[in-house]
Short mmCIF file of C-alpha atoms and ligand atoms in Angstrom, two decimals:
data_model
loop_
_atom_site.label_atom_id
_atom_site.label_comp_id
_atom_site.label_asym_id
_atom_site.label_seq_id
_atom_site.Cartn_x
_atom_site.Cartn_y
_atom_site.Cartn_z
CA MET K 1 -19.62 12.59 17.20
CA LYS K 2 -22.25 14.39 15.13
CA GLU K 3 -25.61 12.69 14.66
CA LEU K 4 -26.63 11.79 11.09
CA ARG K 5 -29.34 14.47 11.08
CA ASP K 6 -26.63 17.10 11.74
CA TYR K 7 -25.26 16.40 8.24
CA ARG K 8 -28.55 17.29 6.54
CA GLU K 9 -27.37 20.69 5.35
CA GLU K 10 -24.13 19.21 3.95
CA ILE K 11 -26.07 16.43 2.18
CA GLU K 12 -28.41 19.03 0.66
CA ARG K 13 -25.38 20.78 -0.87
CA CYS K 14 -25.15 17.87 -3.36
CA VAL K 15 -26.14 19.35 -6.74
CA ARG K 16 -26.08 15.89 -8.43
CA CYS K 17 -23.28 17.04 -10.76
CA GLY K 18 -21.85 13.51 -10.95
CA THR K 19 -18.18 14.50 -10.62
CA CYS K 20 -17.81 11.87 -7.90
CA ARG K 21 -18.95 9.12 -10.29
CA SER K 22 -15.75 9.28 -12.30
CA VAL K 23 -13.50 8.63 -9.28
CA CYS K 24 -15.43 6.14 -7.14
CA PRO K 25 -13.82 2.66 -7.11
CA THR K 26 -17.06 0.93 -6.07
CA LEU K 27 -19.11 2.54 -8.87
CA ASP K 28 -16.36 1.67 -11.33
CA THR K 29 -16.61 -1.98 -10.23
CA VAL K 30 -20.37 -2.43 -9.66
CA ARG K 31 -21.64 0.12 -12.25
CA ARG K 32 -24.71 1.10 -10.21
CA GLU K 33 -25.68 4.60 -9.05
CA SER K 34 -26.21 3.28 -5.52
CA HIS K 35 -22.44 2.65 -5.38
CA CYS K 36 -21.15 6.22 -5.69
CA ALA K 37 -21.23 9.23 -3.38
CA ARG K 38 -24.21 10.83 -5.17
CA GLY K 39 -26.28 7.65 -4.86
CA ARG K 40 -25.29 7.03 -1.25
CA LEU K 41 -26.12 10.62 -0.29
CA ALA K 42 -29.52 10.32 -2.01
CA LEU K 43 -30.27 7.17 0.04
CA ILE K 44 -29.22 8.84 3.28
CA GLU K 45 -31.34 11.89 2.43
CA ALA K 46 -34.33 9.63 1.77
CA TYR K 47 -33.79 8.03 5.17
CA LEU K 48 -33.63 11.46 6.84
CA ASN K 49 -36.92 12.25 5.12
CA GLY K 50 -38.57 9.27 6.76
CA GLU K 51 -37.81 6.21 4.62
CA GLU K 52 -36.97 2.94 6.37
CA LEU K 53 -33.27 2.18 6.97
CA GLY K 54 -33.35 -1.45 5.78
CA GLU K 55 -30.71 -4.10 5.06
CA ARG K 56 -30.69 -3.34 1.32
CA TYR K 57 -30.01 0.34 1.96
CA MET K 58 -27.29 -0.58 4.45
CA LYS K 59 -25.58 -2.85 1.90
CA TYR K 60 -24.79 0.23 -0.24
CA ILE K 61 -23.65 2.19 2.80
CA LYS K 62 -21.46 -0.72 3.99
CA GLU K 63 -19.90 -1.15 0.56
CA CYS K 64 -18.22 2.27 0.58
CA THR K 65 -14.44 1.89 1.02
CA LEU K 66 -14.27 5.36 2.66
CA CYS K 67 -11.45 6.11 0.22
CA GLY K 68 -12.25 9.84 0.05
CA ALA K 69 -11.87 10.12 -3.74
CA CYS K 70 -15.38 11.65 -3.93
CA TYR K 71 -14.59 14.18 -1.18
CA SER K 72 -11.41 15.37 -2.92
CA SER K 73 -13.20 15.80 -6.24
CA CYS K 74 -16.52 17.23 -5.02
CA PRO K 75 -16.93 20.92 -5.99
CA ASN K 76 -19.14 21.43 -2.92
CA GLU K 77 -16.73 19.72 -0.52
CA ILE K 78 -19.18 17.15 0.76
CA ASN K 79 -17.41 14.78 3.13
CA THR K 80 -19.21 11.59 2.07
CA PRO K 81 -16.87 9.22 4.00
CA GLU K 82 -17.70 11.02 7.27
CA ILE K 83 -21.43 11.02 6.45
CA VAL K 84 -21.27 7.28 5.62
CA LEU K 85 -19.57 6.59 8.98
CA SER K 86 -22.37 8.49 10.71
CA ALA K 87 -25.04 6.52 8.78
CA ARG K 88 -23.41 3.24 9.85
CA ALA K 89 -23.32 4.44 13.49
CA GLU K 90 -27.02 5.39 13.30
CA TYR K 91 -27.91 1.95 11.96
CA VAL K 92 -25.96 0.15 14.70
CA LYS K 93 -27.51 2.37 17.36
CA LYS K 94 -30.96 1.25 16.21
CA ASN K 95 -30.29 -2.36 15.27
CA GLY K 96 -27.16 -3.45 17.15
CA LEU K 97 -24.26 -5.40 15.66
CA PRO K 98 -24.28 -9.07 14.59
CA PRO K 99 -22.93 -11.21 17.49
CA LEU K 100 -19.80 -12.29 15.55
CA THR K 101 -18.86 -8.67 14.78
CA THR K 102 -19.41 -7.68 18.43
CA PHE K 103 -17.22 -10.57 19.57
CA THR K 104 -14.48 -9.83 17.02
CA LEU K 105 -14.37 -6.13 17.84
CA LYS K 106 -14.36 -6.75 21.57
CA SER K 107 -11.61 -9.34 21.44
CA LEU K 108 -9.43 -7.58 18.86
CA LEU K 109 -9.63 -3.97 19.77
CA GLU K 110 -9.26 -3.96 23.49
CA PRO K 111 -6.22 -5.33 25.26
CA ALA K 112 -7.95 -8.65 25.77
CA PRO K 113 -6.06 -11.92 26.28
CA LEU K 114 -8.67 -13.36 23.89
CA THR K 115 -6.95 -11.80 20.87
CA LYS K 116 -3.67 -13.45 21.74
CA LEU K 117 -5.40 -16.72 22.46
CA ALA K 118 -7.35 -16.65 19.16
CA LEU K 119 -4.25 -15.87 17.10
CA ARG K 120 -2.23 -18.52 18.94
CA VAL K 121 -4.94 -21.09 18.16
CA VAL K 122 -4.77 -20.02 14.49
CA THR K 123 -0.96 -20.45 14.56
CA LYS K 124 -1.25 -23.91 16.13
CA LEU K 125 -3.99 -25.06 13.73
CA LYS K 126 -2.63 -23.35 10.66
CA GLY K 127 -1.96 -26.65 8.82
CA LEU K 128 -5.61 -27.58 9.21
CA LEU K 129 -7.15 -24.18 8.48
CA PHE K 130 -4.73 -22.86 5.85
CA LYS K 131 -2.54 -23.99 2.96
CA SER K 132 0.97 -22.57 3.02
CA THR K 133 2.22 -20.85 -0.11
CA SER K 134 5.71 -19.83 -1.09
CA PHE K 135 4.12 -16.58 -2.32
CA GLU K 136 5.17 -13.98 0.28
CA ASN K 137 5.22 -16.85 2.86
CA GLY K 138 1.48 -16.35 3.24
CA LEU K 139 -1.31 -18.65 4.36
CA VAL K 140 -4.39 -19.28 2.21
CA SER K 141 -7.63 -20.19 3.99
CA ARG K 142 -8.85 -23.66 2.98
CA PHE K 143 -12.52 -22.98 3.74
CA SER K 144 -14.77 -20.16 4.78
CA LEU K 145 -13.39 -19.04 8.15
CA PRO K 146 -14.94 -16.36 10.36
CA VAL K 147 -13.52 -12.90 9.46
CA VAL K 148 -11.04 -14.37 6.93
CA GLY K 149 -13.45 -16.07 4.49
CA GLU K 150 -12.27 -18.63 1.93
CA GLY K 151 -9.27 -18.52 -0.42
CA ARG K 152 -7.83 -15.34 1.08
CA LEU K 153 -4.06 -14.95 1.40
CA VAL K 154 -3.16 -13.68 4.86
CA PRO K 155 0.19 -13.12 6.52
CA GLU K 156 1.17 -15.59 9.22
CA PRO K 157 0.34 -14.07 12.65
CA ALA K 158 3.38 -12.49 14.32
CA ASP K 159 5.00 -14.72 16.90
CA PRO K 160 5.56 -13.08 19.30
CA PHE K 161 3.46 -9.99 18.67
CA PHE K 162 5.47 -6.81 18.12
CA LEU K 163 4.52 -5.22 21.46
CA ASP K 164 5.36 -8.46 23.34
CA ARG K 165 8.94 -8.72 22.07
CA ALA K 166 11.52 -8.42 24.85
CA HIS K 167 13.57 -5.69 23.08
CA ILE K 168 10.39 -3.67 22.39
CA ARG K 169 9.23 -4.01 26.00
CA ALA K 170 12.68 -2.78 27.00
CA ILE K 171 12.16 0.52 25.15
CA SER K 172 8.65 1.12 26.47
CA ASP K 173 9.86 3.78 28.89
CA ARG K 174 13.43 4.61 27.89
CA LYS K 175 14.90 7.88 29.09
CA ASP K 176 17.67 8.33 26.46
CA TYR K 177 15.43 9.91 23.79
CA GLY K 178 18.08 11.38 21.53
CA LYS K 179 17.16 14.49 19.48
CA LEU K 180 13.46 14.58 20.36
CA LYS K 181 11.04 12.70 22.64
CA VAL K 182 9.07 10.59 20.17
CA GLY K 183 6.46 7.91 20.83
CA PHE K 184 5.57 5.14 18.38
CA PHE K 185 1.88 4.33 17.81
CA VAL K 186 2.05 0.75 16.50
CA GLY K 187 -1.50 -0.21 15.40
CA CYS K 188 -3.01 -3.73 15.07
CA GLY K 189 -1.69 -4.51 11.57
CA ILE K 190 1.93 -4.13 12.67
CA ASN K 191 1.43 -5.62 16.12
CA TYR K 192 -0.39 -8.78 15.08
CA LEU K 193 0.55 -9.39 11.44
CA LEU K 194 3.47 -7.35 10.08
CA PRO K 195 5.93 -6.77 12.94
CA SER K 196 8.86 -6.28 10.52
CA ILE K 197 7.43 -2.80 9.76
CA GLY K 198 7.61 -1.96 13.46
CA GLU K 199 11.18 -3.31 13.71
CA SER K 200 12.22 -1.20 10.68
CA THR K 201 10.53 1.91 12.10
CA VAL K 202 12.46 1.61 15.38
CA ARG K 203 15.74 0.88 13.52
CA VAL K 204 15.44 3.76 11.01
CA LEU K 205 14.49 6.25 13.72
CA GLU K 206 17.44 5.15 15.86
CA GLN K 207 19.76 5.54 12.85
CA ALA K 208 18.39 9.07 12.47
CA GLY K 209 19.15 9.91 16.12
CA ILE K 210 15.72 9.30 17.66
CA ASN K 211 15.47 6.66 20.39
CA VAL K 212 11.77 6.09 19.99
CA VAL K 213 9.59 5.03 22.94
CA VAL K 214 6.94 2.31 22.41
CA PRO K 215 4.22 2.56 25.11
CA GLN K 216 3.05 -0.93 26.08
CA GLU K 217 -0.46 0.11 27.14
CA GLN K 218 -1.52 1.42 23.70
CA VAL K 219 -4.50 -0.23 21.98
CA CYS K 220 -6.16 -0.24 18.53
CA CYS K 221 -6.68 3.24 16.98
CA GLY K 222 -10.46 2.64 16.89
CA ILE K 223 -11.18 2.86 13.17
CA PRO K 224 -12.22 -0.81 12.71
CA ALA K 225 -14.95 -0.33 15.32
CA LEU K 226 -16.05 2.99 13.85
CA SER K 227 -16.16 1.54 10.32
CA MET K 228 -18.56 -1.12 11.62
CA GLY K 229 -20.73 1.59 13.21
CA ASP K 230 -19.68 0.77 16.77
CA THR K 231 -19.10 4.32 18.08
CA ARG K 232 -19.08 3.24 21.71
CA THR K 233 -16.10 0.90 21.33
CA ALA K 234 -14.31 3.43 19.10
CA LYS K 235 -14.73 6.14 21.74
CA ARG K 236 -13.45 3.84 24.47
CA VAL K 237 -10.25 2.78 22.69
CA MET K 238 -9.55 6.32 21.45
CA SER K 239 -9.88 7.72 25.00
CA LYS K 240 -7.58 4.98 26.28
CA ASN K 241 -4.88 5.87 23.70
CA LEU K 242 -5.21 9.56 24.49
CA GLU K 243 -4.61 8.86 28.20
CA VAL K 244 -1.67 6.54 27.52
CA PHE K 245 0.19 8.91 25.19
CA GLU K 246 -0.54 12.02 27.29
CA GLN K 247 1.27 10.48 30.27
CA TYR K 248 4.58 10.39 28.40
CA GLY K 249 4.68 14.06 27.35
CA PHE K 250 5.92 13.25 23.83
CA GLU K 251 6.97 16.01 21.44
CA ARG K 252 5.93 13.88 18.45
CA ILE K 253 3.94 10.65 18.01
CA VAL K 254 4.93 8.68 14.94
CA THR K 255 2.98 5.95 13.18
CA SER K 256 3.84 3.72 10.21
CA CYS K 257 0.20 3.04 9.40
CA ALA K 258 -1.58 5.50 7.10
CA THR K 259 -4.98 4.51 8.48
CA CYS K 260 -3.92 4.90 12.11
CA GLY K 261 -2.31 8.24 11.18
CA HIS K 262 -5.50 9.57 9.61
CA THR K 263 -7.52 8.33 12.59
CA LEU K 264 -5.20 9.88 15.16
CA LYS K 265 -4.90 13.18 13.25
CA SER K 266 -8.52 13.69 12.19
CA ILE K 267 -11.04 11.07 13.33
CA PHE K 268 -10.10 11.61 16.98
CA ARG K 269 -11.44 15.16 16.54
CA VAL K 270 -14.67 13.87 14.99
CA VAL K 271 -15.28 11.26 17.70
CA LEU K 272 -13.85 12.85 20.86
CA GLY K 273 -13.51 16.57 20.01
CA ASN K 274 -17.03 17.52 21.13
CA GLU K 275 -17.02 15.47 24.34
CA PRO K 276 -17.09 17.65 27.49
CA GLY K 277 -13.58 18.87 28.42
CA MET K 278 -11.88 17.02 25.54
CA LYS K 279 -11.40 19.65 22.83
CA GLU K 280 -8.02 21.01 23.97
CA ARG K 281 -6.64 17.61 24.93
CA VAL K 282 -7.57 16.20 21.53
CA GLU K 283 -6.08 19.21 19.70
CA GLU K 284 -2.82 18.89 21.64
CA PHE K 285 -2.64 15.16 20.87
CA THR K 286 -3.49 15.39 17.15
CA ARG K 287 -0.95 18.22 16.64
CA LYS K 288 1.87 15.80 17.53
CA ILE K 289 0.96 13.00 15.11
CA ARG K 290 3.26 12.33 12.16
CA ASP K 291 3.37 9.62 9.54
CA ILE K 292 6.84 8.02 9.54
CA THR K 293 7.54 9.16 5.93
CA GLU K 294 6.46 12.73 6.74
CA PHE K 295 8.60 12.79 9.90
CA LEU K 296 11.73 11.37 8.22
CA VAL K 297 11.61 13.74 5.25
CA ASP K 298 10.13 16.96 6.67
CA GLU K 299 11.72 16.99 10.11
CA LEU K 300 14.77 14.72 10.03
CA ASP K 301 15.86 15.38 6.43
CA TYR K 302 16.59 11.65 6.10
CA SER K 303 19.14 10.46 3.59
CA GLY K 304 19.87 6.81 2.81
CA GLN K 305 22.94 5.01 1.53
CA LYS K 306 23.49 5.63 -2.16
CA GLY K 307 24.75 2.56 -3.99
CA GLU K 308 24.05 0.12 -6.74
CA LYS K 309 20.34 -0.43 -7.43
CA LYS K 310 19.01 -3.97 -6.84
CA GLY K 311 15.85 -3.76 -8.94
CA VAL K 312 12.75 -1.65 -9.59
CA VAL K 313 10.33 -0.37 -6.94
CA THR K 314 6.93 1.22 -7.51
CA TYR K 315 4.64 2.96 -5.02
CA HIS K 316 0.94 2.60 -4.14
CA ASP K 317 -0.58 5.68 -2.43
CA PRO K 318 -2.77 4.66 0.54
CA CYS K 319 -6.01 6.71 0.44
CA HIS K 320 -5.55 7.57 4.10
CA LEU K 321 -2.11 9.04 3.44
CA ARG K 322 -2.48 10.88 0.16
CA ARG K 323 -6.06 12.16 0.30
CA PHE K 324 -6.63 12.55 4.01
CA GLN K 325 -3.13 13.63 5.08
CA GLY K 326 -1.84 15.20 1.85
CA ILE K 327 1.32 13.05 1.95
CA SER K 328 2.54 11.75 -1.41
CA GLU K 329 5.95 13.28 -2.11
CA GLN K 330 7.66 12.14 1.10
CA PRO K 331 7.39 8.36 0.54
CA ARG K 332 8.58 8.81 -3.05
CA ARG K 333 11.53 10.89 -1.84
CA LEU K 334 12.45 8.08 0.56
CA LEU K 335 12.23 5.48 -2.20
CA GLU K 336 14.77 7.51 -4.18
CA GLU K 337 17.06 6.93 -1.19
CA SER K 338 16.46 3.16 -1.23
CA PRO K 339 18.58 0.57 -3.03
CA TYR K 340 15.92 0.35 -5.79
CA GLU K 341 15.25 2.34 -8.92
CA PHE K 342 11.86 4.09 -8.66
CA ARG K 343 9.24 3.61 -11.42
CA GLY K 344 5.71 5.02 -11.04
CA MET K 345 2.66 2.89 -11.83
CA LYS K 346 -0.57 4.00 -13.56
CA ASN K 347 -3.14 5.47 -11.19
CA PRO K 348 -1.10 4.94 -7.99
CA CYS K 349 -3.75 6.59 -5.79
CA ARG K 350 -6.68 4.39 -6.83
CA CYS K 351 -8.07 2.61 -3.76
CA CYS K 352 -6.88 -1.00 -3.27
CA GLY K 353 -10.37 -2.05 -2.09
CA LEU K 354 -9.56 -2.86 1.52
CA GLY K 355 -10.96 0.22 3.28
CA GLY K 356 -14.17 0.86 5.13
CA GLY K 357 -14.38 -2.77 6.23
CA VAL K 358 -15.37 -3.79 2.66
CA SER K 359 -12.80 -6.59 2.60
CA LEU K 360 -14.68 -8.09 5.57
CA THR K 361 -18.26 -7.33 4.54
CA ASN K 362 -17.88 -8.11 0.81
CA TYR K 363 -14.58 -9.81 0.05
CA GLU K 364 -15.54 -10.44 -3.58
CA LEU K 365 -16.17 -6.74 -4.25
CA SER K 366 -12.99 -5.80 -2.40
CA MET K 367 -10.93 -8.18 -4.59
CA LYS K 368 -12.61 -6.93 -7.78
CA ILE K 369 -11.55 -3.39 -6.87
CA ALA K 370 -8.03 -4.67 -6.21
CA GLU K 371 -7.88 -6.39 -9.62
CA ARG K 372 -7.21 -3.09 -11.45
CA LYS K 373 -4.40 -2.32 -9.01
CA ALA K 374 -2.84 -5.74 -9.63
CA GLU K 375 -3.02 -5.13 -13.42
CA ASN K 376 -1.32 -1.72 -13.07
CA ILE K 377 1.44 -3.24 -10.93
CA LYS K 378 1.98 -6.02 -13.48
CA ARG K 379 2.18 -3.51 -16.34
CA CYS K 380 4.66 -1.39 -14.44
CA GLY K 381 6.98 -4.41 -14.17
CA ALA K 382 8.33 -3.54 -10.72
CA ASP K 383 10.06 -6.18 -8.57
CA VAL K 384 8.85 -4.52 -5.39
CA VAL K 385 5.68 -2.58 -4.50
CA ALA K 386 6.17 -0.19 -1.62
CA THR K 387 3.36 1.49 0.27
CA ALA K 388 2.82 3.06 3.68
CA CYS K 389 -0.13 1.20 5.20
CA PRO K 390 -0.14 -2.33 6.67
CA GLY K 391 -3.77 -2.77 5.55
CA CYS K 392 -2.88 -1.97 1.92
CA ILE K 393 0.07 -4.39 2.18
CA VAL K 394 -2.20 -7.26 3.27
CA GLN K 395 -4.67 -6.45 0.48
CA LEU K 396 -2.05 -6.02 -2.26
CA LYS K 397 -0.31 -9.30 -1.34
CA ASP K 398 -3.67 -11.08 -1.60
CA ALA K 399 -4.54 -9.40 -4.94
CA LEU K 400 -1.12 -10.12 -6.47
CA TYR K 401 -1.33 -13.74 -5.31
CA HIS K 402 -4.71 -14.19 -7.02
CA HIS K 403 -3.45 -12.59 -10.24
CA ASN K 404 -0.10 -14.39 -10.17
CA VAL K 405 1.95 -11.18 -10.14
CA ARG K 406 5.27 -12.02 -8.54
CA ALA K 407 6.15 -8.65 -6.99
CA LYS K 408 7.09 -8.34 -3.32
CA VAL K 409 4.98 -5.94 -1.24
CA VAL K 410 6.61 -3.98 1.59
CA HIS K 411 6.36 -0.78 3.61
CA VAL K 412 8.63 2.08 2.45
CA VAL K 413 10.45 2.05 5.78
CA GLU K 414 11.51 -1.59 5.25
CA LEU K 415 13.59 -0.53 2.24
CA LEU K 416 15.61 2.07 4.15
S1 SF4 Z 501 -19.41 15.59 -6.74
FE1 SF4 Z 501 -20.36 16.32 -4.82
S2 SF4 Z 501 -22.03 17.68 -5.52
FE2 SF4 Z 501 -21.42 16.46 -7.30
S3 SF4 Z 501 -22.82 14.66 -7.28
FE3 SF4 Z 501 -20.95 14.06 -6.16
S4 SF4 Z 501 -21.39 14.51 -4.00
FE4 SF4 Z 501 -22.93 15.62 -5.22
S1 SF4 Z 502 -15.51 7.24 -0.25
FE1 SF4 Z 502 -14.71 6.18 -2.08
S2 SF4 Z 502 -16.01 4.35 -2.27
FE2 SF4 Z 502 -17.09 5.73 -0.86
S3 SF4 Z 502 -18.48 6.90 -2.20
FE3 SF4 Z 502 -16.59 8.11 -2.00
S4 SF4 Z 502 -15.33 7.52 -3.79
FE4 SF4 Z 502 -16.94 5.95 -3.55
#
């Protein structure tokens, strides 16, 4: 991964035009220059010119959702999200991570029995730690819990986890591939919290003639660690996934998580591409990655069952799908094939506020960003909100719960 100083030339391309100010969800919420790409780049430049990298400076760097809206609108193509990731990595290299973050990353991102144990304890103690709500069958934290905070609506942990289910274990090395040899990269959101997305992905692919393989040894994609500035852990889990998926010789690797998809397609290059002997392996791997909506529409020409419509569905564009992968038409095409009538919402590609770890580092800011999204969903009047990222689903459910908007939130693939 490039060092922060290697971005100096790119940072100096900022002509302070302010175009990024009109699209940044954090500036729109906080209304301070420090909370847009121009302000963040100015702070990083000051640091490169010798100013101290203190906690106050880091607050602004940590409160970037990495949504990429600035990058897509910048006339000089400055990749602020990548520069922000590098600034976070530089800070962690110098100052280390808080012990709780180190513990959480270690236990969640690597195939540690601790993750399972921690989530099982949460399941057992859920009556004590959380209130149940009929809203989306979620749990609401009663007091300020580590990682979760207070008052947040979270999905009940999967029981068993997706990768531990007997029928998923049974297809971890199947030989009857069907049309194409395709692997499924699951990701933590689906594995630990929203296994129904994984079940739907396997079902829809099988209906389309693909007997997908789900490698058991896969681990987290690495982006949570990288977002926290922990490059070492990110590198380790990314290398592990590369090794696991290489062994199978897949023709395609499909994911139903927009964030995992962006990480596997692009961030792998940033983190591992310049490591000795890795360039070609990484290129070969990233070339095979497909988002499920992209794969179904572009390569399998998927068509659903036409029939009577049950209600209205709208669509939220995950930043990591629309901006970073250029995928926006495919999920909408699939929704036209679903048993719902499609109705667009205002500003569907505005960030939901979850990204960049902001929902963990500043939950209040993250929820304020999500408020506008909840209003747009309410105005649209849809019964169902579909999206293509488990992280966005968790965030949207929480935002709709807090604003009493009774729309169900699902992944596109669950409606097929
Ligand atoms: S749009 Fe680009 S060049 Fe203009 S102020 Fe923002 S980062 Fe700088
Ligand atoms: S990535 Fe998003 S939140 Fe971060 S500076 Fe750019 S527009 Fe703002």
